[in-house]
Amino acid sequence: MAERISEEKITQIRQAVDIVEIISDYVQLKKQGRNYFGLCPFHGESTPSFSVSPDKQIFHCFGCGAGGNVFTFLMELEGISFQESVIKLASRANIDLEIKLNIAQTENKQSKELQAMKDAHELLRKFYHHLLVNTKEGQHALEYLYQRGFSRESIDQFQLGYSLNSWDFVAHFLLKRNFSAELMEKAGLIIKRERDGTFFDRFRDRIMFPIFDRNGNTIAFSGRSLGGEDPKYLNSPETAIFNKSKILYNYHQAKSSIKKLRHAVLFEGFADCIAASRAGVENGIATMGTSLTDEHISLLRQGVQSVIICYDSDNAGIEAAYRAGLHLQDAGFEIKVALMPEGMDPDEYIKKNGPDKFRHEVIEASLTWMGFKFLYFRRGKNLQNEGDRLNYIEEIIKEISKLPMAVERDHYLRQLADEFSLSLDALKQQQKQYYFAEKRKAKGKTGQPFKPAVIPRQAKELKPAHYSAEQYIIAHMLKDRDMVYKVQDLLAGNTFNIDEHQAIVTYLLEFYEEHSQPDPAAFLTYIQDDNLRRMVANIEMLSINEELTDQELSDYIKQVLNYKKMLMIKEKEEKQKEAERQKDYLKAAIIANEIIQLRKSL
């Protein structure tokens, strides 16, 4: 078991790193007032609601509620343990932890199993690659790749390999190295025969493409047949370490280029991604045979402002590009679409025309998102036919009306007018009708005029008075140690009405027994419950007066205590009604008098 990291070291690391600097590696932040804001990496959004406080060294999203300190940010974003986040930040801050740590060792059986799965994949990746480039058995596979245009450099870069034409070599190979057969079956590397319970290899006589997670760990494989065997590509099943809806192929290698350029090129499959890399496109990534998901969007948001979609040019590819574009548009990305010649994918284009043409005539010649829509809505229509032509023009005007900038709308309306020899004034009049219809629709949904928001605001959810009062009291407790004990005295043995708020106060009392000064970031580490941690981060972001007057505190305490009295009043009112139903009018009168006294005390 890994040694425990001391509280002193954790504090030293937290104080040595700047949360704004760390989060800026993943999220583009802009300073507004005392805090920094950006698009939340934990959920899809187009308006910044993710806030980072350099003063308090915490973050909070007003949209999804995520919140915490620098350790919890890395834990949630990268899916790592608290210990791993501490080790990562210690390395960044050049702090010696002074203990022997092995982050591969973990404290529970599940984590050990996950690590064993990763270790087995890593071992097989190296073995498959060795078979491909260094053995006679892999020679025919290596020649096949050379014939397909792969260079030795790209084979090494992407760690391509070869699986032997054997039914059980890998099964025995892993068993000899003390990997459990049952666990390796769960990892998707071997398959159990139903008839006798023995195991055989999933991949046989195939070119092996390893799949990596964002940190460069091998977590799955895709095996391509060398001949006419079906399926052409055989993929690892989804496992505890591999979920294709969360993986972007080549992200681990492309992320430095992506963050530098703030730009990514999105391909439909890993073969296209590898081909594009050979052509010098270093910021290329690909989905793993799925549509773009919210998880993919969250990963892209960590370093990307704009995306070029480069999918196949067939009908399915164009439809997929349109769906991906809509998803990216909703998330606030700038989008372009690189169009391939009819019937070609990027791999085929590069083989035929070379890398320079691919970069200059495909990637750099990408259409704007609106330009792509001109082509997308044209498909399947005969523009010589009056009905199709009018239908197409109407669809395009509707799309133009959604553009936020007047200059853009004017540009594309002129383009439409020139193409079909139409009156620009007539098109503008039609476009304005759609534009204001959209505004009315948006106003009807929100109750507010349609206006793209650029400044984040906390959701104006109406909370009961006692709820808000408890939050403001806790906000002052978090910045003033003495306030905790003062509030305890004023409550006179009563507790907060909201269970979570009372739990936070209990944690805070314990925290202040060990810490003489308030420390928001340290307190977030102290809290073990994720939900409470998010609530504290939210409370920390409340705007409060620097000094809490006795009158303001008294008002808050009154709201807390009054709620209890209101509950008592409701309870007594029910009892009064029951007494009246039972025709016990004396009891009903006594209860009515108690209700009057309670209301007077409010």
XYZ file of C-alpha atoms in Angstrom:
602
model
C 0.000 0.000 0.000
C 1.282 3.484 -0.834
C 2.488 5.624 2.028
C 0.243 8.385 3.260
C 1.152 11.939 2.279
C 1.329 14.227 5.298
C -1.130 17.082 5.790
C 1.821 19.489 5.951
C 3.009 18.404 2.497
C -0.488 18.724 1.031
C -0.734 22.270 2.414
C 2.724 23.117 1.085
C 1.806 21.900 -2.397
C -1.532 23.709 -2.422
C 0.144 26.974 -1.407
C 2.953 26.519 -3.944
C 0.718 26.191 -7.011
C -1.676 28.771 -8.451
C -5.103 27.341 -9.282
C -5.558 29.868 -12.113
C -2.311 28.733 -13.722
C -3.198 25.043 -13.367
C -6.742 25.393 -14.706
C -5.503 27.590 -17.577
C -3.779 24.472 -18.958
C -7.243 23.001 -19.486
C -9.639 25.955 -19.785
C -9.240 29.304 -21.535
C -9.823 31.840 -18.763
C -10.508 35.573 -18.959
C -10.259 37.950 -16.023
C -13.469 39.730 -15.030
C -13.250 41.682 -11.814
C -11.433 39.722 -9.140
C -12.155 36.306 -10.654
C -11.478 34.445 -13.899
C -14.197 32.955 -16.110
C -14.319 30.375 -18.875
C -16.393 27.592 -20.418
C -16.904 24.752 -17.962
C -14.867 21.615 -18.798
C -17.355 19.411 -16.937
C -20.474 20.076 -19.018
C -21.361 21.484 -22.436
C -22.157 25.192 -22.520
C -21.769 28.153 -24.852
C -21.818 30.915 -22.214
C -19.046 31.021 -19.583
C -20.309 30.002 -16.156
C -17.089 28.507 -14.789
C -15.381 30.768 -12.256
C -11.941 30.575 -10.624
C -11.070 32.639 -7.565
C -7.324 33.347 -7.194
C -7.926 34.852 -3.744
C -9.620 31.754 -2.373
C -7.826 29.272 -4.681
C -11.087 27.544 -5.569
C -13.264 27.026 -8.650
C -17.020 26.803 -9.118
C -19.378 26.337 -12.048
C -22.679 28.179 -11.714
C -24.127 25.955 -14.418
C -23.487 22.356 -13.296
C -22.439 23.045 -9.698
C -18.931 21.560 -9.962
C -16.600 23.102 -7.434
C -13.510 22.541 -5.328
C -9.820 23.312 -5.077
C -6.849 22.536 -7.302
C -6.705 18.896 -6.183
C -10.386 18.186 -6.794
C -10.189 19.903 -10.196
C -7.579 17.420 -11.402
C -9.388 14.515 -9.749
C -12.679 15.263 -11.525
C -11.203 16.258 -14.873
C -8.617 13.507 -15.296
C -10.385 10.803 -13.302
C -7.456 10.315 -10.924
C -7.279 9.727 -7.178
C -6.523 12.383 -4.581
C -3.069 10.896 -4.063
C -2.342 10.998 -7.786
C -3.416 14.657 -7.975
C -1.083 15.495 -5.066
C 1.829 13.686 -6.748
C 1.175 15.464 -10.054
C 1.081 18.914 -8.461
C 4.101 18.160 -6.252
C 6.085 17.353 -9.380
C 4.945 20.588 -11.008
C 5.919 22.609 -7.940
C 9.261 20.749 -7.581
C 8.353 19.638 -4.064
C 9.945 16.457 -2.752
C 7.297 14.344 -1.042
C 10.077 12.598 0.930
C 8.290 9.253 0.814
C 8.336 6.331 -1.577
C 5.188 6.374 -3.649
C 3.976 4.056 -6.334
C 0.818 5.469 -7.840
C 0.211 2.121 -9.523
C -0.435 0.720 -6.030
C -3.893 1.561 -4.812
C -5.914 1.001 -1.722
C -8.789 -1.055 -3.007
C -9.361 -4.131 -5.103
C -11.149 -2.307 -7.904
C -8.253 0.109 -8.461
C -5.768 -2.786 -8.505
C -7.859 -4.526 -11.140
C -8.017 -1.398 -13.300
C -4.251 -0.998 -13.041
C -3.754 -4.670 -13.949
C -5.907 -4.136 -17.047
C -3.782 -1.145 -18.066
C -0.560 -3.045 -17.356
C -1.688 -5.943 -19.555
C -2.603 -3.598 -22.414
C 0.721 -1.803 -22.060
C 2.617 -5.109 -22.142
C 0.736 -6.303 -25.220
C 1.223 -2.967 -27.001
C 5.001 -3.371 -26.669
C 4.817 -7.063 -27.632
C 2.617 -6.463 -30.705
C 4.918 -3.642 -31.852
C 7.983 -5.860 -31.403
C 6.340 -8.632 -33.451
C 5.586 -6.199 -36.269
C 8.970 -4.499 -36.634
C 11.475 -7.116 -35.422
C 10.222 -10.625 -36.304
C 9.708 -12.840 -39.329
C 6.164 -13.546 -38.183
C 5.289 -9.863 -38.552
C 7.179 -9.226 -41.803
C 4.148 -9.653 -44.077
C 2.138 -7.238 -41.889
C 4.961 -4.684 -41.986
C 5.164 -4.892 -45.782
C 1.388 -4.490 -45.983
C 1.630 -1.229 -44.004
C 4.481 0.051 -46.185
C 2.367 -0.665 -49.269
C -0.480 1.298 -47.694
C 1.753 4.359 -47.368
C 2.758 4.039 -43.709
C 6.291 5.082 -42.873
C 8.437 3.472 -40.190
C 8.285 6.805 -38.357
C 4.469 6.772 -38.159
C 4.461 3.060 -37.253
C 6.692 3.862 -34.286
C 4.851 7.063 -33.392
C 1.472 5.353 -33.189
C 2.975 2.096 -31.886
C 1.312 -0.071 -34.514
C 1.755 -3.796 -34.024
C 0.862 -7.278 -35.200
C -1.054 -10.072 -33.447
C 0.078 -13.625 -34.201
C -2.100 -16.027 -36.149
C -2.599 -18.129 -33.030
C -5.660 -19.075 -31.040
C -4.173 -18.839 -27.565
C -0.678 -17.358 -27.616
C -1.745 -14.136 -25.822
C -3.841 -16.079 -23.285
C -0.786 -18.149 -22.275
C 1.512 -15.122 -22.562
C -0.551 -13.195 -20.007
C -1.123 -16.182 -17.687
C 2.635 -16.799 -17.478
C 3.021 -13.215 -16.291
C 0.513 -13.735 -13.477
C -2.422 -11.909 -15.081
C -5.752 -13.462 -14.088
C -7.563 -15.048 -17.048
C -10.926 -13.876 -15.699
C -9.657 -10.316 -15.350
C -8.094 -10.353 -18.831
C -11.467 -11.466 -20.186
C -13.033 -8.446 -18.464
C -10.314 -6.331 -20.073
C -11.428 -7.570 -23.514
C -8.101 -9.184 -24.416
C -9.172 -12.834 -24.368
C -12.487 -14.681 -24.728
C -13.841 -17.635 -22.742
C -15.099 -20.698 -24.579
C -18.524 -21.732 -23.360
C -18.045 -25.437 -24.074
C -15.011 -26.050 -21.864
C -14.182 -22.805 -20.049
C -10.789 -22.362 -21.735
C -9.637 -19.019 -23.135
C -8.577 -17.889 -26.616
C -7.150 -14.681 -28.073
C -9.502 -11.936 -29.253
C -7.068 -10.654 -31.907
C -5.391 -13.002 -34.387
C -3.340 -12.203 -37.512
C -4.251 -8.524 -37.516
C -2.543 -5.148 -37.713
C -2.926 -3.781 -34.184
C -3.763 -0.135 -33.518
C -3.420 0.640 -29.790
C -5.929 3.052 -28.255
C -4.610 5.449 -25.624
C -6.329 7.494 -22.938
C -5.642 11.199 -22.480
C -2.574 10.414 -20.351
C -1.017 8.022 -22.868
C -2.012 4.750 -21.177
C -2.924 1.888 -23.524
C -6.542 0.949 -22.778
C -7.817 -0.880 -25.900
C -6.954 -2.105 -29.395
C -8.392 -2.083 -32.865
C -7.209 -4.908 -35.129
C -7.347 -4.583 -38.921
C -7.577 -7.713 -41.037
C -4.801 -8.274 -43.562
C -7.037 -9.883 -46.144
C -10.737 -10.188 -46.755
C -11.655 -11.422 -43.291
C -14.674 -9.929 -41.565
C -14.860 -7.719 -39.755
C -12.363 -5.430 -41.429
C -11.732 -3.781 -38.054
C -12.164 -5.739 -34.821
C -12.310 -3.469 -31.782
C -11.910 -4.073 -28.081
C -15.246 -4.183 -26.256
C -16.044 -1.426 -23.794
C -14.486 -2.206 -20.427
C -13.864 -0.589 -17.071
C -10.917 1.304 -18.603
C -12.238 1.871 -22.134
C -15.349 3.836 -23.034
C -15.302 4.971 -26.645
C -17.746 7.805 -25.964
C -15.071 9.381 -23.737
C -11.995 8.745 -25.899
C -10.615 10.944 -28.657
C -7.988 9.022 -30.575
C -4.508 10.624 -30.575
C -5.499 13.253 -27.995
C -2.553 12.277 -25.784
C -0.110 13.167 -28.584
C -2.041 16.067 -30.105
C -2.930 17.932 -26.897
C 0.277 19.981 -26.735
C -0.214 21.158 -30.341
C -3.935 21.697 -29.721
C -3.279 23.867 -26.672
C -0.608 25.843 -28.496
C -2.815 26.501 -31.543
C -6.159 26.558 -29.598
C -7.395 24.561 -32.551
C -8.093 20.908 -33.441
C -8.858 18.943 -36.604
C -11.520 16.302 -36.023
C -11.455 13.111 -38.115
C -13.946 10.276 -38.332
C -11.523 7.408 -37.636
C -8.001 6.679 -36.457
C -6.691 5.673 -39.907
C -7.484 9.184 -41.197
C -5.914 10.678 -38.091
C -2.670 8.738 -38.642
C -2.623 9.667 -42.334
C -3.117 13.346 -41.468
C -0.254 13.158 -38.980
C 1.981 11.832 -41.772
C 0.919 14.917 -43.740
C 2.017 17.234 -40.929
C -1.345 17.780 -39.215
C -0.176 17.407 -35.609
C -3.397 18.579 -33.971
C -5.564 15.832 -35.464
C -7.882 13.718 -33.308
C -10.664 11.247 -34.073
C -13.780 9.778 -32.529
C -13.832 6.022 -32.025
C -16.673 5.092 -34.352
C -19.249 7.103 -32.417
C -20.964 10.424 -32.830
C -19.482 13.352 -30.937
C -20.545 13.126 -27.272
C -20.750 15.526 -24.337
C -17.641 13.830 -22.916
C -15.757 14.547 -26.143
C -16.921 18.158 -25.987
C -15.680 18.500 -22.390
C -12.288 17.123 -23.401
C -12.024 19.466 -26.387
C -13.003 22.448 -24.280
C -9.792 22.078 -22.279
C -7.672 23.616 -25.001
C -9.723 24.365 -28.105
C -11.392 27.457 -29.489
C -12.005 26.280 -33.051
C -12.476 22.905 -34.738
C -12.116 21.827 -38.359
C -14.314 18.815 -39.114
C -12.743 16.574 -41.749
C -15.015 13.590 -42.373
C -15.545 11.382 -45.422
C -17.284 12.959 -48.413
C -19.991 10.308 -48.775
C -23.552 10.961 -47.629
C -23.009 9.319 -44.223
C -19.860 11.391 -43.667
C -21.584 14.663 -44.544
C -24.508 13.853 -42.243
C -22.076 12.980 -39.451
C -20.168 16.237 -40.040
C -23.414 18.215 -39.803
C -24.398 16.526 -36.521
C -20.926 17.083 -35.085
C -21.030 20.720 -36.179
C -24.370 21.319 -34.464
C -23.012 19.815 -31.244
C -19.864 21.932 -31.428
C -21.909 25.033 -32.283
C -24.101 24.546 -29.210
C -20.938 24.313 -27.113
C -19.640 27.641 -28.438
C -16.806 26.500 -30.727
C -15.847 28.218 -33.963
C -16.377 25.606 -36.675
C -15.051 24.968 -40.154
C -15.538 21.959 -42.405
C -12.844 20.530 -44.678
C -14.443 18.979 -47.763
C -12.926 15.908 -49.363
C -13.359 15.190 -53.095
C -16.297 12.892 -53.834
C -15.763 9.332 -52.652
C -12.405 9.907 -50.954
C -11.334 9.822 -47.346
C -8.269 11.699 -45.997
C -6.069 8.573 -46.131
C -6.873 7.976 -49.817
C -6.479 11.660 -50.693
C -3.030 11.909 -49.138
C -1.835 8.747 -50.921
C -3.024 10.090 -54.274
C -2.180 13.797 -53.966
C 0.488 14.036 -51.294
C 0.683 15.767 -47.894
C 1.185 19.328 -49.166
C -2.015 19.312 -51.205
C -3.915 17.854 -48.271
C -2.768 20.631 -45.936
C -3.229 23.488 -48.403
C -6.189 22.414 -50.526
C -8.242 20.572 -47.935
C -7.434 21.674 -44.389
C -6.477 25.286 -45.069
C -9.283 25.650 -47.638
C -11.959 24.665 -45.107
C -15.413 26.191 -45.434
C -16.976 28.251 -42.683
C -19.821 26.530 -40.846
C -22.348 28.652 -42.754
C -20.541 27.946 -46.023
C -20.876 24.227 -45.326
C -24.593 24.670 -44.665
C -24.992 26.118 -48.184
C -23.758 22.781 -49.528
C -25.490 20.624 -46.915
C -28.995 21.931 -47.630
C -28.376 21.768 -51.392
C -28.019 17.967 -51.305
C -30.830 16.002 -52.925
C -32.389 19.082 -54.496
C -32.728 19.924 -58.159
C -32.170 23.672 -58.147
C -33.463 23.893 -61.697
C -36.830 22.921 -60.236
C -38.685 25.960 -58.933
C -40.093 24.187 -55.859
C -36.717 22.758 -54.792
C -35.044 26.105 -55.421
C -37.518 28.063 -53.283
C -37.323 25.440 -50.541
C -33.507 25.665 -50.543
C -33.525 29.486 -50.424
C -35.961 29.435 -47.497
C -33.792 26.958 -45.547
C -30.652 29.040 -46.112
C -32.343 32.307 -45.102
C -33.468 30.654 -41.863
C -29.883 29.566 -41.161
C -28.526 33.029 -41.984
C -31.012 34.579 -39.568
C -29.387 32.584 -36.729
C -25.998 34.255 -37.262
C -25.193 36.641 -34.398
C -23.318 39.290 -36.415
C -25.035 41.637 -38.881
C -21.920 41.634 -41.098
C -22.113 37.858 -41.463
C -25.809 37.975 -42.281
C -25.230 40.638 -44.922
C -22.328 38.707 -46.467
C -24.262 35.481 -46.936
C -27.426 37.220 -48.124
C -25.395 38.906 -50.869
C -23.917 35.513 -51.780
C -27.429 34.065 -52.042
C -28.694 37.028 -54.048
C -25.802 36.768 -56.531
C -26.198 33.016 -57.015
C -29.905 33.169 -57.853
C -30.150 36.741 -59.238
C -32.515 37.781 -56.454
C -33.272 41.161 -54.940
C -31.003 41.734 -51.935
C -33.658 43.953 -50.333
C -36.264 41.205 -50.645
C -33.888 38.671 -49.072
C -33.068 41.071 -46.227
C -36.749 41.658 -45.565
C -37.398 37.909 -45.473
C -34.348 37.305 -43.260
C -35.477 39.958 -40.771
C -38.843 38.262 -40.452
C -37.127 34.995 -39.498
C -34.643 36.827 -37.260
C -37.309 38.584 -35.198
C -39.408 35.414 -35.118
C -36.423 33.662 -33.519
C -36.070 36.509 -31.035
C -39.753 36.264 -30.092
C -39.431 32.501 -29.718
C -36.389 32.923 -27.473
C -38.160 35.604 -25.436
C -41.173 33.341 -25.010
C -38.964 30.583 -23.626
C -36.938 32.709 -21.231
C -39.199 35.653 -20.500
C -36.299 37.901 -21.461
C -35.285 39.500 -24.762
C -33.002 37.285 -26.803
C -29.417 38.407 -26.269
C -26.222 36.327 -26.320
C -24.877 36.483 -22.781
C -21.176 37.202 -22.448
C -20.871 37.789 -18.718
C -21.472 34.809 -16.436
C -24.156 35.158 -13.850
C -25.236 32.857 -11.092
C -28.647 31.392 -11.820
C -31.343 33.511 -10.216
C -33.106 30.550 -8.653
C -35.478 31.797 -5.988
C -34.554 30.206 -2.660
C -36.608 30.339 0.546
C -35.499 33.029 2.991
C -34.203 30.523 5.537
C -32.153 28.716 2.868
C -30.432 31.907 1.707
C -29.921 33.065 5.312
C -28.131 29.810 6.162
C -25.923 30.129 3.105
C -24.906 33.695 3.970
C -24.190 32.713 7.574
C -21.936 29.879 6.373
C -20.220 32.263 3.924
C -19.219 34.482 6.856
C -18.240 31.452 8.949
C -15.851 30.392 6.170
C -13.955 33.678 6.405
C -14.142 34.256 10.170
C -13.310 31.508 12.690
C -14.932 33.358 15.601
C -18.201 33.651 13.671
C -18.730 29.884 13.952
C -18.873 30.004 17.717
C -20.884 33.227 17.751
C -23.555 31.648 15.549
C -23.626 28.529 17.719
C -24.413 30.729 20.748
C -27.144 32.648 18.912
C -28.817 29.452 17.721
C -28.967 28.328 21.354
C -28.911 24.623 20.653
C -30.934 24.812 17.415
C -29.475 23.553 14.158
C -29.739 24.720 10.562
C -32.874 23.610 8.729
C -31.045 22.250 5.676
C -29.264 19.005 6.531
C -26.402 19.692 4.118
C -25.841 23.130 5.645
C -25.678 21.622 9.131
C -23.208 19.002 7.872
C -20.985 21.770 6.470
C -21.073 23.568 9.832
C -20.142 20.328 11.612
C -17.169 19.880 9.267
C -16.233 23.523 9.822
C -16.258 23.159 13.609
C -13.925 20.172 13.322
C -11.726 22.005 10.815
C -11.304 25.036 13.086
C -10.284 22.746 15.960
C -7.213 21.884 13.853
C -6.690 25.158 11.961
C -6.393 28.550 13.600
C -7.123 30.521 10.413
C -9.758 30.270 7.651
C -8.508 28.572 4.485
C -11.184 27.874 1.836
C -8.985 25.648 -0.333
C -7.801 23.619 2.677
C -11.369 23.229 3.927
C -12.437 21.795 0.560
C -9.732 19.150 0.905
C -10.920 18.459 4.477
C -14.501 17.710 3.351
C -14.903 14.121 2.192
C -18.347 14.366 0.589
C -18.396 15.500 -3.069
C -21.868 17.049 -2.832
C -20.959 19.080 0.265
C -17.727 20.165 -1.385
C -19.681 21.538 -4.339
C -22.075 23.359 -2.020
C -19.167 24.956 -0.141
C -17.581 26.091 -3.423
C -20.912 27.647 -4.396
C -21.238 29.417 -1.025
C -17.648 30.662 -1.278
C -18.570 32.430 -4.515
C -21.428 34.389 -2.911
C -20.978 38.128 -2.809
C -21.046 39.150 0.875
C -20.227 42.264 2.890
C -16.689 42.422 4.233
C -18.042 43.035 7.730
C -21.152 41.365 9.082
C -23.084 43.763 11.314
C -24.906 42.530 14.399
C -28.215 43.578 12.828
C -27.541 41.626 9.603
C -26.522 38.540 11.585
C -29.594 38.885 13.798
C -31.817 39.018 10.708
C -30.213 35.841 9.315
C -30.602 33.988 12.620
C -34.240 35.108 12.833
C -34.938 33.637 9.375
C -33.395 30.327 10.451
C -35.392 30.148 13.668
C -38.596 31.483 12.124
C -38.670 28.618 9.641
C -38.799 26.158 12.522
C -41.665 28.134 14.023
C -43.481 28.169 10.670
C -43.210 24.388 10.546
C -44.612 24.217 14.067
C -47.481 26.530 13.053
C -48.360 24.305 10.083
C -48.243 21.242 12.274
C -50.523 22.863 14.891
C -52.924 24.064 12.181
C -53.350 20.460 11.069
C -53.983 19.419 14.660
C -56.502 22.249 15.060
C -58.411 21.101 11.960
C -58.397 17.539 13.238
C -59.743 18.675 16.632
C -62.527 20.612 14.890
C -63.381 17.543 12.787
C -63.624 15.580 16.026
C -65.801 18.448 17.459
C -63.318 18.890 20.320
C -63.725 22.656 20.297
C -61.903 23.228 23.595
C -58.767 21.522 22.286
C -59.099 23.422 19.016
C -59.278 26.738 20.936
C -56.161 25.888 22.971
C -54.231 25.040 19.793
C -55.483 28.261 18.127
C -54.083 30.274 21.043
C -50.711 28.475 20.693
C -50.678 29.356 16.992
C -51.355 33.033 17.815
C -48.427 33.085 20.272
C -46.100 31.477 17.743
C -47.073 33.990 15.057
C -46.425 36.864 17.467
C -42.897 35.552 18.014
C -42.079 35.603 14.298
